[in-house]
Amino acid sequence: MSAAYGLVLSVVLLAGLAGAPRQALAGRQQYEPMAASVRSALHAAVSDAGAPELLITNEGERVRWLQDMSRRLEKRIPDRQYREELLTAVHYEATRAGLDPQLVLGLIQVESGFRKYAVSSAGARGFMQVMPFWIKTIGLPEDNLFHLRTNLRYGCTILRHYVDIEKGDLYRALGRYNGSLGKPEYPNLVRAAWEKHWSYSSLRLASDDRASRAN
């Protein structure tokens, strides 16, 4: 092999790697048989076509939340428009699933490091590292788990499903989500990311807290 050909080959290989999905270190969500009624409810949840929005009643609070979260995410996602699109979708999908948006941000940080095209060794895909079997179980054949909104919708729906199975026990629900039920490492990582990087108090809650301390 000539030196010139070797150089060209190296460039091509590097370009291919740059465009390929990056591997993530997520666990393997396990398929579990479910009642037809549960499957139907989950299918309805992932079929939502509503436009994502920040489900915060107060306009000033909406602006504050988005600016605050955007600032924290800037180093990972420099593109402001895309960053705000992601944050809006996270807030919408988490809220409609009855989850804390900041918890979901912590989970994404641990699962994929905010890499849209991340793929784990087990085959989990996207921001929230959703296993492909979920498409057949509750979705449609054309669903793309690398699509921002689709991935977040599936991920939040699945996590909510696990929270319900575990009767509100978030520790066990996170273990199920990661395929490591009963092991402390993953739930602890998510909680640490949630509390250290994404914890947030609304203006109303912060005001109430100051008032309680004053009394």
PDB file of C-alpha atoms in Angstrom:
ATOM      1  CA  MET A   1       0.000   0.000   0.000  1.00  0.00           C
ATOM      2  CA  SER A   2       1.422   3.396  -0.994  1.00  0.00           C
ATOM      3  CA  ALA A   3       1.732   6.174   1.556  1.00  0.00           C
ATOM      4  CA  ALA A   4      -0.653   8.360  -0.468  1.00  0.00           C
ATOM      5  CA  TYR A   5      -3.283   5.607  -0.661  1.00  0.00           C
ATOM      6  CA  GLY A   6      -2.895   4.939   3.062  1.00  0.00           C
ATOM      7  CA  LEU A   7      -3.477   8.627   3.820  1.00  0.00           C
ATOM      8  CA  VAL A   8      -6.613   8.726   1.671  1.00  0.00           C
ATOM      9  CA  LEU A   9      -7.931   5.542   3.304  1.00  0.00           C
ATOM     10  CA  SER A  10      -7.344   6.989   6.765  1.00  0.00           C
ATOM     11  CA  VAL A  11      -9.268  10.142   5.867  1.00  0.00           C
ATOM     12  CA  VAL A  12     -12.184   8.088   4.512  1.00  0.00           C
ATOM     13  CA  LEU A  13     -12.295   5.907   7.629  1.00  0.00           C
ATOM     14  CA  LEU A  14     -12.216   8.915   9.940  1.00  0.00           C
ATOM     15  CA  ALA A  15     -14.994  10.582   7.977  1.00  0.00           C
ATOM     16  CA  GLY A  16     -17.090   7.448   8.269  1.00  0.00           C
ATOM     17  CA  LEU A  17     -16.545   7.265  11.994  1.00  0.00           C
ATOM     18  CA  ALA A  18     -17.444  10.928  12.374  1.00  0.00           C
ATOM     19  CA  GLY A  19     -20.770  10.337  10.669  1.00  0.00           C
ATOM     20  CA  ALA A  20     -21.587   7.069  12.416  1.00  0.00           C
ATOM     21  CA  PRO A  21     -23.647   6.816  15.632  1.00  0.00           C
ATOM     22  CA  ARG A  22     -21.420   6.998  18.700  1.00  0.00           C
ATOM     23  CA  GLN A  23     -21.681   4.165  21.181  1.00  0.00           C
ATOM     24  CA  ALA A  24     -23.232   4.858  24.549  1.00  0.00           C
ATOM     25  CA  LEU A  25     -22.799   2.927  27.750  1.00  0.00           C
ATOM     26  CA  ALA A  26     -26.462   2.220  28.451  1.00  0.00           C
ATOM     27  CA  GLY A  27     -27.917  -0.972  29.823  1.00  0.00           C
ATOM     28  CA  ARG A  28     -30.391  -3.281  28.124  1.00  0.00           C
ATOM     29  CA  GLN A  29     -34.073  -2.594  28.736  1.00  0.00           C
ATOM     30  CA  GLN A  30     -35.839  -5.914  29.061  1.00  0.00           C
ATOM     31  CA  TYR A  31     -38.992  -6.888  27.179  1.00  0.00           C
ATOM     32  CA  GLU A  32     -41.726  -7.860  29.596  1.00  0.00           C
ATOM     33  CA  PRO A  33     -45.154  -9.213  28.583  1.00  0.00           C
ATOM     34  CA  MET A  34     -47.928  -6.702  29.261  1.00  0.00           C
ATOM     35  CA  ALA A  35     -51.702  -6.664  29.235  1.00  0.00           C
ATOM     36  CA  ALA A  36     -53.419  -5.537  26.039  1.00  0.00           C
ATOM     37  CA  SER A  37     -54.882  -2.531  27.887  1.00  0.00           C
ATOM     38  CA  VAL A  38     -51.415  -1.420  28.994  1.00  0.00           C
ATOM     39  CA  ARG A  39     -50.004  -1.888  25.503  1.00  0.00           C
ATOM     40  CA  SER A  40     -52.886   0.165  24.089  1.00  0.00           C
ATOM     41  CA  ALA A  41     -52.322   2.978  26.585  1.00  0.00           C
ATOM     42  CA  LEU A  42     -48.598   3.092  25.846  1.00  0.00           C
ATOM     43  CA  HIS A  43     -49.287   3.083  22.104  1.00  0.00           C
ATOM     44  CA  ALA A  44     -51.623   6.052  22.522  1.00  0.00           C
ATOM     45  CA  ALA A  45     -48.976   7.873  24.538  1.00  0.00           C
ATOM     46  CA  VAL A  46     -46.224   7.459  21.929  1.00  0.00           C
ATOM     47  CA  SER A  47     -48.620   8.398  19.112  1.00  0.00           C
ATOM     48  CA  ASP A  48     -49.151  11.945  20.402  1.00  0.00           C
ATOM     49  CA  ALA A  49     -48.723  14.462  17.595  1.00  0.00           C
ATOM     50  CA  GLY A  50     -49.143  17.683  19.548  1.00  0.00           C
ATOM     51  CA  ALA A  51     -46.562  20.418  19.047  1.00  0.00           C
ATOM     52  CA  PRO A  52     -44.066  20.499  21.965  1.00  0.00           C
ATOM     53  CA  GLU A  53     -44.318  23.500  24.245  1.00  0.00           C
ATOM     54  CA  LEU A  54     -43.163  24.504  27.691  1.00  0.00           C
ATOM     55  CA  LEU A  55     -46.047  23.483  29.932  1.00  0.00           C
ATOM     56  CA  ILE A  56     -45.406  26.279  32.435  1.00  0.00           C
ATOM     57  CA  THR A  57     -48.346  28.581  33.086  1.00  0.00           C
ATOM     58  CA  ASN A  58     -46.429  31.737  33.967  1.00  0.00           C
ATOM     59  CA  GLU A  59     -44.764  33.378  30.974  1.00  0.00           C
ATOM     60  CA  GLY A  60     -41.883  34.810  32.993  1.00  0.00           C
ATOM     61  CA  GLU A  61     -41.218  31.394  34.523  1.00  0.00           C
ATOM     62  CA  ARG A  62     -41.206  29.797  31.051  1.00  0.00           C
ATOM     63  CA  VAL A  63     -38.547  32.241  29.895  1.00  0.00           C
ATOM     64  CA  ARG A  64     -36.513  31.791  33.088  1.00  0.00           C
ATOM     65  CA  TRP A  65     -36.571  27.980  32.882  1.00  0.00           C
ATOM     66  CA  LEU A  66     -35.538  27.890  29.242  1.00  0.00           C
ATOM     67  CA  GLN A  67     -32.729  30.410  29.703  1.00  0.00           C
ATOM     68  CA  ASP A  68     -31.405  28.655  32.790  1.00  0.00           C
ATOM     69  CA  MET A  69     -31.432  25.171  31.260  1.00  0.00           C
ATOM     70  CA  SER A  70     -30.054  26.480  27.963  1.00  0.00           C
ATOM     71  CA  ARG A  71     -27.093  28.025  29.752  1.00  0.00           C
ATOM     72  CA  ARG A  72     -26.314  24.716  31.487  1.00  0.00           C
ATOM     73  CA  LEU A  73     -26.517  22.779  28.222  1.00  0.00           C
ATOM     74  CA  GLU A  74     -24.557  25.230  26.076  1.00  0.00           C
ATOM     75  CA  LYS A  75     -21.178  23.458  26.274  1.00  0.00           C
ATOM     76  CA  ARG A  76     -22.714  20.170  25.159  1.00  0.00           C
ATOM     77  CA  ILE A  77     -24.943  21.637  22.432  1.00  0.00           C
ATOM     78  CA  PRO A  78     -23.575  24.972  21.106  1.00  0.00           C
ATOM     79  CA  ASP A  79     -26.411  25.545  18.598  1.00  0.00           C
ATOM     80  CA  ARG A  80     -28.888  27.699  20.525  1.00  0.00           C
ATOM     81  CA  GLN A  81     -31.910  26.985  18.336  1.00  0.00           C
ATOM     82  CA  TYR A  82     -31.411  23.219  18.481  1.00  0.00           C
ATOM     83  CA  ARG A  83     -30.636  23.371  22.208  1.00  0.00           C
ATOM     84  CA  GLU A  84     -33.887  25.194  22.940  1.00  0.00           C
ATOM     85  CA  GLU A  85     -35.820  22.827  20.669  1.00  0.00           C
ATOM     86  CA  LEU A  86     -34.453  19.876  22.652  1.00  0.00           C
ATOM     87  CA  LEU A  87     -35.200  21.485  26.022  1.00  0.00           C
ATOM     88  CA  THR A  88     -38.751  22.385  25.001  1.00  0.00           C
ATOM     89  CA  ALA A  89     -39.375  18.827  23.826  1.00  0.00           C
ATOM     90  CA  VAL A  90     -37.884  17.374  27.030  1.00  0.00           C
ATOM     91  CA  HIS A  91     -40.099  19.575  29.186  1.00  0.00           C
ATOM     92  CA  TYR A  92     -43.213  18.758  27.158  1.00  0.00           C
ATOM     93  CA  GLU A  93     -42.696  15.003  26.998  1.00  0.00           C
ATOM     94  CA  ALA A  94     -41.618  14.704  30.640  1.00  0.00           C
ATOM     95  CA  THR A  95     -44.506  16.821  31.943  1.00  0.00           C
ATOM     96  CA  ARG A  96     -47.179  15.026  29.947  1.00  0.00           C
ATOM     97  CA  ALA A  97     -45.782  11.727  31.257  1.00  0.00           C
ATOM     98  CA  GLY A  98     -45.919  12.994  34.840  1.00  0.00           C
ATOM     99  CA  LEU A  99     -42.129  13.144  35.216  1.00  0.00           C
ATOM    100  CA  ASP A 100     -39.823  15.900  36.436  1.00  0.00           C
ATOM    101  CA  PRO A 101     -38.144  17.454  33.334  1.00  0.00           C
ATOM    102  CA  GLN A 102     -34.937  17.916  35.327  1.00  0.00           C
ATOM    103  CA  LEU A 103     -34.907  14.203  36.168  1.00  0.00           C
ATOM    104  CA  VAL A 104     -35.193  13.413  32.457  1.00  0.00           C
ATOM    105  CA  LEU A 105     -32.301  15.758  31.687  1.00  0.00           C
ATOM    106  CA  GLY A 106     -30.206  13.919  34.283  1.00  0.00           C
ATOM    107  CA  LEU A 107     -31.154  10.593  32.734  1.00  0.00           C
ATOM    108  CA  ILE A 108     -30.200  11.797  29.244  1.00  0.00           C
ATOM    109  CA  GLN A 109     -26.852  13.011  30.559  1.00  0.00           C
ATOM    110  CA  VAL A 110     -26.099   9.573  31.997  1.00  0.00           C
ATOM    111  CA  GLU A 111     -27.567   7.526  29.148  1.00  0.00           C
ATOM    112  CA  SER A 112     -26.196   9.315  26.077  1.00  0.00           C
ATOM    113  CA  GLY A 113     -24.319  12.430  27.120  1.00  0.00           C
ATOM    114  CA  PHE A 114     -26.844  14.386  24.994  1.00  0.00           C
ATOM    115  CA  ARG A 115     -25.697  12.621  21.812  1.00  0.00           C
ATOM    116  CA  LYS A 116     -28.635  12.301  19.435  1.00  0.00           C
ATOM    117  CA  TYR A 117     -27.160   9.381  17.483  1.00  0.00           C
ATOM    118  CA  ALA A 118     -25.676   7.474  20.424  1.00  0.00           C
ATOM    119  CA  VAL A 119     -25.952   3.674  20.214  1.00  0.00           C
ATOM    120  CA  SER A 120     -25.169   1.365  23.131  1.00  0.00           C
ATOM    121  CA  SER A 121     -23.499  -2.021  22.894  1.00  0.00           C
ATOM    122  CA  ALA A 122     -26.970  -3.500  23.518  1.00  0.00           C
ATOM    123  CA  GLY A 123     -28.437  -1.536  20.599  1.00  0.00           C
ATOM    124  CA  ALA A 124     -30.281   1.168  22.561  1.00  0.00           C
ATOM    125  CA  ARG A 125     -30.644   4.363  20.552  1.00  0.00           C
ATOM    126  CA  GLY A 126     -30.709   8.110  20.844  1.00  0.00           C
ATOM    127  CA  PHE A 127     -30.887  10.625  23.655  1.00  0.00           C
ATOM    128  CA  MET A 128     -32.797   8.363  26.058  1.00  0.00           C
ATOM    129  CA  GLN A 129     -31.289   5.081  24.790  1.00  0.00           C
ATOM    130  CA  VAL A 130     -34.497   3.325  23.793  1.00  0.00           C
ATOM    131  CA  MET A 131     -34.298  -0.306  22.708  1.00  0.00           C
ATOM    132  CA  PRO A 132     -35.712  -0.999  19.199  1.00  0.00           C
ATOM    133  CA  PHE A 133     -38.089  -3.728  20.425  1.00  0.00           C
ATOM    134  CA  TRP A 134     -40.309  -0.961  21.812  1.00  0.00           C
ATOM    135  CA  ILE A 135     -41.270   0.097  18.283  1.00  0.00           C
ATOM    136  CA  LYS A 136     -42.846  -3.286  17.611  1.00  0.00           C
ATOM    137  CA  THR A 137     -44.336  -3.439  21.103  1.00  0.00           C
ATOM    138  CA  ILE A 138     -46.055  -0.050  21.336  1.00  0.00           C
ATOM    139  CA  GLY A 139     -45.206   1.989  18.242  1.00  0.00           C
ATOM    140  CA  LEU A 140     -45.374   2.049  14.466  1.00  0.00           C
ATOM    141  CA  PRO A 141     -42.880   0.478  12.014  1.00  0.00           C
ATOM    142  CA  GLU A 142     -41.907   3.888  10.646  1.00  0.00           C
ATOM    143  CA  ASP A 143     -40.981   5.332  14.052  1.00  0.00           C
ATOM    144  CA  ASN A 144     -37.360   6.517  14.098  1.00  0.00           C
ATOM    145  CA  LEU A 145     -35.667   6.371  17.492  1.00  0.00           C
ATOM    146  CA  PHE A 146     -33.007   8.823  16.325  1.00  0.00           C
ATOM    147  CA  HIS A 147     -35.688  11.464  15.754  1.00  0.00           C
ATOM    148  CA  LEU A 148     -35.522  13.947  18.628  1.00  0.00           C
ATOM    149  CA  ARG A 149     -39.217  14.103  19.514  1.00  0.00           C
ATOM    150  CA  THR A 150     -39.852  10.390  18.902  1.00  0.00           C
ATOM    151  CA  ASN A 151     -36.966   9.329  21.119  1.00  0.00           C
ATOM    152  CA  LEU A 152     -38.016  11.582  23.988  1.00  0.00           C
ATOM    153  CA  ARG A 153     -41.656  10.516  23.690  1.00  0.00           C
ATOM    154  CA  TYR A 154     -40.750   6.831  23.834  1.00  0.00           C
ATOM    155  CA  GLY A 155     -38.231   7.318  26.647  1.00  0.00           C
ATOM    156  CA  CYS A 156     -40.571   9.304  28.884  1.00  0.00           C
ATOM    157  CA  THR A 157     -43.478   6.951  28.198  1.00  0.00           C
ATOM    158  CA  ILE A 158     -41.348   3.915  29.057  1.00  0.00           C
ATOM    159  CA  LEU A 159     -39.978   5.468  32.255  1.00  0.00           C
ATOM    160  CA  ARG A 160     -43.507   6.425  33.336  1.00  0.00           C
ATOM    161  CA  HIS A 161     -44.586   2.848  32.668  1.00  0.00           C
ATOM    162  CA  TYR A 162     -41.803   1.573  34.929  1.00  0.00           C
ATOM    163  CA  VAL A 163     -42.672   4.106  37.653  1.00  0.00           C
ATOM    164  CA  ASP A 164     -46.241   2.824  37.571  1.00  0.00           C
ATOM    165  CA  ILE A 165     -45.106  -0.816  37.716  1.00  0.00           C
ATOM    166  CA  GLU A 166     -42.976   0.019  40.749  1.00  0.00           C
ATOM    167  CA  LYS A 167     -45.804   1.972  42.393  1.00  0.00           C
ATOM    168  CA  GLY A 168     -43.889   5.240  42.419  1.00  0.00           C
ATOM    169  CA  ASP A 169     -40.512   3.829  43.497  1.00  0.00           C
ATOM    170  CA  LEU A 170     -38.204   5.884  41.284  1.00  0.00           C
ATOM    171  CA  TYR A 171     -35.086   3.972  42.365  1.00  0.00           C
ATOM    172  CA  ARG A 172     -36.501   0.688  41.094  1.00  0.00           C
ATOM    173  CA  ALA A 173     -38.075   2.319  38.034  1.00  0.00           C
ATOM    174  CA  LEU A 174     -34.679   3.685  36.968  1.00  0.00           C
ATOM    175  CA  GLY A 175     -33.163   0.258  37.483  1.00  0.00           C
ATOM    176  CA  ARG A 176     -35.761  -1.242  35.153  1.00  0.00           C
ATOM    177  CA  TYR A 177     -35.167   1.487  32.603  1.00  0.00           C
ATOM    178  CA  ASN A 178     -31.481   0.686  32.481  1.00  0.00           C
ATOM    179  CA  GLY A 179     -31.937  -3.076  32.687  1.00  0.00           C
ATOM    180  CA  SER A 180     -30.115  -3.180  36.015  1.00  0.00           C
ATOM    181  CA  LEU A 181     -32.966  -3.589  38.494  1.00  0.00           C
ATOM    182  CA  GLY A 182     -31.680  -4.092  42.033  1.00  0.00           C
ATOM    183  CA  LYS A 183     -28.265  -2.577  41.399  1.00  0.00           C
ATOM    184  CA  PRO A 184     -27.559   0.870  42.878  1.00  0.00           C
ATOM    185  CA  GLU A 185     -25.032   2.254  40.374  1.00  0.00           C
ATOM    186  CA  TYR A 186     -27.379   3.512  37.667  1.00  0.00           C
ATOM    187  CA  PRO A 187     -30.111   5.084  39.851  1.00  0.00           C
ATOM    188  CA  ASN A 188     -27.390   6.799  41.878  1.00  0.00           C
ATOM    189  CA  LEU A 189     -25.733   8.173  38.723  1.00  0.00           C
ATOM    190  CA  VAL A 190     -29.013   9.600  37.447  1.00  0.00           C
ATOM    191  CA  ARG A 191     -29.900  11.136  40.790  1.00  0.00           C
ATOM    192  CA  ALA A 192     -26.424  12.680  41.092  1.00  0.00           C
ATOM    193  CA  ALA A 193     -26.673  14.199  37.593  1.00  0.00           C
ATOM    194  CA  TRP A 194     -30.195  15.439  38.334  1.00  0.00           C
ATOM    195  CA  GLU A 195     -29.235  17.097  41.619  1.00  0.00           C
ATOM    196  CA  LYS A 196     -25.814  18.431  40.609  1.00  0.00           C
ATOM    197  CA  HIS A 197     -26.476  19.689  37.090  1.00  0.00           C
ATOM    198  CA  TRP A 198     -30.226  20.107  36.575  1.00  0.00           C
ATOM    199  CA  SER A 199     -31.927  20.894  39.900  1.00  0.00           C
ATOM    200  CA  TYR A 200     -34.268  23.875  39.580  1.00  0.00           C
ATOM    201  CA  SER A 201     -36.597  25.871  41.807  1.00  0.00           C
ATOM    202  CA  SER A 202     -39.371  27.981  40.339  1.00  0.00           C
ATOM    203  CA  LEU A 203     -39.664  31.602  41.439  1.00  0.00           C
ATOM    204  CA  ARG A 204     -42.805  30.732  43.412  1.00  0.00           C
ATOM    205  CA  LEU A 205     -41.116  27.863  45.244  1.00  0.00           C
ATOM    206  CA  ALA A 206     -38.010  29.940  45.933  1.00  0.00           C
ATOM    207  CA  SER A 207     -40.207  32.736  47.316  1.00  0.00           C
ATOM    208  CA  ASP A 208     -42.129  30.302  49.505  1.00  0.00           C
ATOM    209  CA  ASP A 209     -38.858  28.875  50.810  1.00  0.00           C
ATOM    210  CA  ARG A 210     -37.519  32.317  51.747  1.00  0.00           C
ATOM    211  CA  ALA A 211     -40.785  33.144  53.503  1.00  0.00           C
ATOM    212  CA  SER A 212     -40.697  29.927  55.523  1.00  0.00           C
ATOM    213  CA  ARG A 213     -37.129  30.633  56.614  1.00  0.00           C
ATOM    214  CA  ALA A 214     -38.069  34.168  57.643  1.00  0.00           C
ATOM    215  CA  ASN A 215     -40.838  32.816  59.850  1.00  0.00           C
TER     216      ASN A 215
END
